[in-house]
JSON list of C-alpha atoms in Angstrom, two decimals:
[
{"chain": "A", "resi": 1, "resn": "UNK", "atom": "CA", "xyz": [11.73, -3.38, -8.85]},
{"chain": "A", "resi": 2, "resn": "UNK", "atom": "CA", "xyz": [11.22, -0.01, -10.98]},
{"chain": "A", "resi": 3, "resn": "UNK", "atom": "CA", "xyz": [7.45, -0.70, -10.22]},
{"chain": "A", "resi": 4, "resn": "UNK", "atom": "CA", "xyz": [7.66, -1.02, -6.51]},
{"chain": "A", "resi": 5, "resn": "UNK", "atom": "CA", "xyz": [10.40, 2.22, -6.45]},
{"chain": "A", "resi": 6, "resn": "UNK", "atom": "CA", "xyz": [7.89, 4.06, -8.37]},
{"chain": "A", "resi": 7, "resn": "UNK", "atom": "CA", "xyz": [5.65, 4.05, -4.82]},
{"chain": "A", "resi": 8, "resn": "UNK", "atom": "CA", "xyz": [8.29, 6.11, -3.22]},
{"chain": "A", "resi": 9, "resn": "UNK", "atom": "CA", "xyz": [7.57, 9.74, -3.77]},
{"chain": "A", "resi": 10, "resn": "UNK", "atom": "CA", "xyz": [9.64, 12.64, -1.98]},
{"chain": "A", "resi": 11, "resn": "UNK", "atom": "CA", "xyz": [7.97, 16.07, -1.42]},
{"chain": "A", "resi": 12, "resn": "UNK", "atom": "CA", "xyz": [9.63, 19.24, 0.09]},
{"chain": "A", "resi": 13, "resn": "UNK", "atom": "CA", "xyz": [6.76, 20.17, 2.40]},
{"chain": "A", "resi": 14, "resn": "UNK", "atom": "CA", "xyz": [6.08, 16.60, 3.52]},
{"chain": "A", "resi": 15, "resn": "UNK", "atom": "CA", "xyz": [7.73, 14.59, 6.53]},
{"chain": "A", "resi": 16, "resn": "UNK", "atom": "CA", "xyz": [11.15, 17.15, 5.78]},
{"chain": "A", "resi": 17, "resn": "UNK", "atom": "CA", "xyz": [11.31, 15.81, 2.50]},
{"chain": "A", "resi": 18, "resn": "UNK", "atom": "CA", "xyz": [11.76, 12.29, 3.82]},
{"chain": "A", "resi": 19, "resn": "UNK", "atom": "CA", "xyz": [10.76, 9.63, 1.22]},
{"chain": "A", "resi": 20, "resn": "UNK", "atom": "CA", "xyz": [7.45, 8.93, 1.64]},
{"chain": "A", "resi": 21, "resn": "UNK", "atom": "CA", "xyz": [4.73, 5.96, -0.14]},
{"chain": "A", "resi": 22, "resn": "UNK", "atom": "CA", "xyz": [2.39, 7.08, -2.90]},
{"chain": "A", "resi": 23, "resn": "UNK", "atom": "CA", "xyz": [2.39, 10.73, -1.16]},
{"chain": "A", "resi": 24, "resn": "UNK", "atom": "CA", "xyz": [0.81, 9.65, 1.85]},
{"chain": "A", "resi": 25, "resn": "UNK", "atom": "CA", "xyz": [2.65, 10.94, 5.17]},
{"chain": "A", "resi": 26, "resn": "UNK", "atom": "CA", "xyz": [4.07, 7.76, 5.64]},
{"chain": "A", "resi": 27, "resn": "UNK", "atom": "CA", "xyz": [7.50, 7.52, 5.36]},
{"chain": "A", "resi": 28, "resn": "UNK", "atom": "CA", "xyz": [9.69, 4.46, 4.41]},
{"chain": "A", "resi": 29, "resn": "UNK", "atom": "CA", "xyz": [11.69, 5.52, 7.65]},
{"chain": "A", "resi": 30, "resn": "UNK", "atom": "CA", "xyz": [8.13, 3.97, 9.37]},
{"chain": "A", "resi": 31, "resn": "UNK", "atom": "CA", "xyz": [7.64, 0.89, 7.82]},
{"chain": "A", "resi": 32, "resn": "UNK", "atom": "CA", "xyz": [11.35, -0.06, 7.98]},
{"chain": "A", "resi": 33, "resn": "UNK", "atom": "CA", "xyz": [11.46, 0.76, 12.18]},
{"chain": "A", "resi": 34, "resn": "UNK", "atom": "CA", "xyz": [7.98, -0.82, 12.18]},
{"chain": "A", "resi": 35, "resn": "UNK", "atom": "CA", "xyz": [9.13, -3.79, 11.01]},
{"chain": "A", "resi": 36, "resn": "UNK", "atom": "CA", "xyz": [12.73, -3.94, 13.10]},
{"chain": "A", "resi": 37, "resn": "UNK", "atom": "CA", "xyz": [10.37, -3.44, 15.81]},
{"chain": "A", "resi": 38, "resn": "UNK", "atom": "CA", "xyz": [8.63, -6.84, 14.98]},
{"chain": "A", "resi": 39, "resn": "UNK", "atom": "CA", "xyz": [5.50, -5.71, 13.52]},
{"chain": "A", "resi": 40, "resn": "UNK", "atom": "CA", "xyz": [4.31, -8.25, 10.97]},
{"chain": "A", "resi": 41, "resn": "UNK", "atom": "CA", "xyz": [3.18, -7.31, 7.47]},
{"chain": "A", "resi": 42, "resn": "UNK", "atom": "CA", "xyz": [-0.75, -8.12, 8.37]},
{"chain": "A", "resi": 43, "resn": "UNK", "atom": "CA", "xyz": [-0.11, -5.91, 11.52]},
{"chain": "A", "resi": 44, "resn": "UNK", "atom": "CA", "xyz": [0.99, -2.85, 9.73]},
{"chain": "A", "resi": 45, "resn": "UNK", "atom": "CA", "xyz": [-1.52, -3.43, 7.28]},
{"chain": "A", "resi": 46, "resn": "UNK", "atom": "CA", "xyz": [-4.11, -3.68, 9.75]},
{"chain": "A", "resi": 47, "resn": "UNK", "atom": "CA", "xyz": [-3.46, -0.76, 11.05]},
{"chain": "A", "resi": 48, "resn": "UNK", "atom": "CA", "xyz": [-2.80, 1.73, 8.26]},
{"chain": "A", "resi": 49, "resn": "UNK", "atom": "CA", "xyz": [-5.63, 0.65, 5.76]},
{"chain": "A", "resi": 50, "resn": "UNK", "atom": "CA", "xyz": [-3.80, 2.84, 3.37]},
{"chain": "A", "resi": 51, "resn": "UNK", "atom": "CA", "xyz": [-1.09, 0.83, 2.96]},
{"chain": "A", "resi": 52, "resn": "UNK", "atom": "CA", "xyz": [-1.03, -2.33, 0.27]},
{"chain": "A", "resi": 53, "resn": "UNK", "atom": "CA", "xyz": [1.43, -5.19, 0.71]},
{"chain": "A", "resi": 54, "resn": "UNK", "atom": "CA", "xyz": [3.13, -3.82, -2.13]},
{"chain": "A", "resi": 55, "resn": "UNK", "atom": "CA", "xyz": [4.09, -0.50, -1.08]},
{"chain": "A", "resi": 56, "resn": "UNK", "atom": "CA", "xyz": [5.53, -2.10, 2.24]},
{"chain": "A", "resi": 57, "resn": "UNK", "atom": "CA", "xyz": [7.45, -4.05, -0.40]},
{"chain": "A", "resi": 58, "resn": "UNK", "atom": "CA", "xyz": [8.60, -0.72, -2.02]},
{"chain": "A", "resi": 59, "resn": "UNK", "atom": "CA", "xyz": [9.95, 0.74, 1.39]},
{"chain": "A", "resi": 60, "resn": "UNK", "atom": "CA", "xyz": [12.31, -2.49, 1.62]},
{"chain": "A", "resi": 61, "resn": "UNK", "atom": "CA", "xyz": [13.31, -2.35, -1.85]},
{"chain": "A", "resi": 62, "resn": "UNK", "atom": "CA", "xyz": [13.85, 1.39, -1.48]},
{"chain": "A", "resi": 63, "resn": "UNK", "atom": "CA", "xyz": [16.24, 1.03, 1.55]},
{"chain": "A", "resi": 64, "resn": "UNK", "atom": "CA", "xyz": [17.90, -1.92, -0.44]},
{"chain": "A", "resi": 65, "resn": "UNK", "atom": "CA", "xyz": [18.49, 0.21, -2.93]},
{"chain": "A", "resi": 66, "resn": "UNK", "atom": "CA", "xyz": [20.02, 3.16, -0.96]},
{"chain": "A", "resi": 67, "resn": "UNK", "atom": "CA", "xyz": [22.32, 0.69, 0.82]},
{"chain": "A", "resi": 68, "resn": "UNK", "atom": "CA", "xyz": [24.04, -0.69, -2.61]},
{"chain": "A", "resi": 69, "resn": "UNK", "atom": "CA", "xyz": [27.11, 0.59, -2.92]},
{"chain": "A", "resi": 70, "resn": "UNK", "atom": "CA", "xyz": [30.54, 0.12, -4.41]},
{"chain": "A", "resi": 71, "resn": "UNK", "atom": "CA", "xyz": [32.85, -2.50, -2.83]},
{"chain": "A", "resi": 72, "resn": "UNK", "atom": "CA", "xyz": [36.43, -1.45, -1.84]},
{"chain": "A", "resi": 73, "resn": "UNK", "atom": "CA", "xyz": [38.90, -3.73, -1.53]},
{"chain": "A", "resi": 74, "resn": "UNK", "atom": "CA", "xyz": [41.90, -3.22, 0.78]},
{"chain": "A", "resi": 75, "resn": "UNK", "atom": "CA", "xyz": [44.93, -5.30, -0.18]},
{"chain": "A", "resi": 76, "resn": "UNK", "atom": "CA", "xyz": [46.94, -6.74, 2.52]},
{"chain": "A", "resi": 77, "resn": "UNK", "atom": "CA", "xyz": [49.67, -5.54, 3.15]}
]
């Protein structure tokens, strides 16, 4: 996963500092609505010729990553 995380690149002066793939001025904030919006993987791809398969990989494991966090358990009372 270190590979695919190492496509995600943040830059002050690009997209507000959003993080972005491989310094292009697409941010994983794209891919991610692009595919909630039901865009396929050959879609986006087909129509952002910059983008590999793998860095649309990188955006989900990027989000994934951002999500993980602790667990807290509540004990009933």
């Amino acid at each position: 996963m270190n590979d695919l995380l190492s496509r995600i690149t943040l830059e002050d002066g690009k997209r507000s500092g959003r993080p972005c793939i491989r310094g292009l001025r697409i941010a994983v904030h794209d891919i991610l609505g692009w595919l909630a919006a039901g865009m396929t993987e050959a879609e986006i791809l087909a129509d952002y010729d910059e983008l590999e398969r793998d860095d649309l990989r990188a955006a989900l494991a990027y989000a994934a990553q951002a999500l993980d966090h602790s667990i807290i358990t509540v004990a009933a009372a």
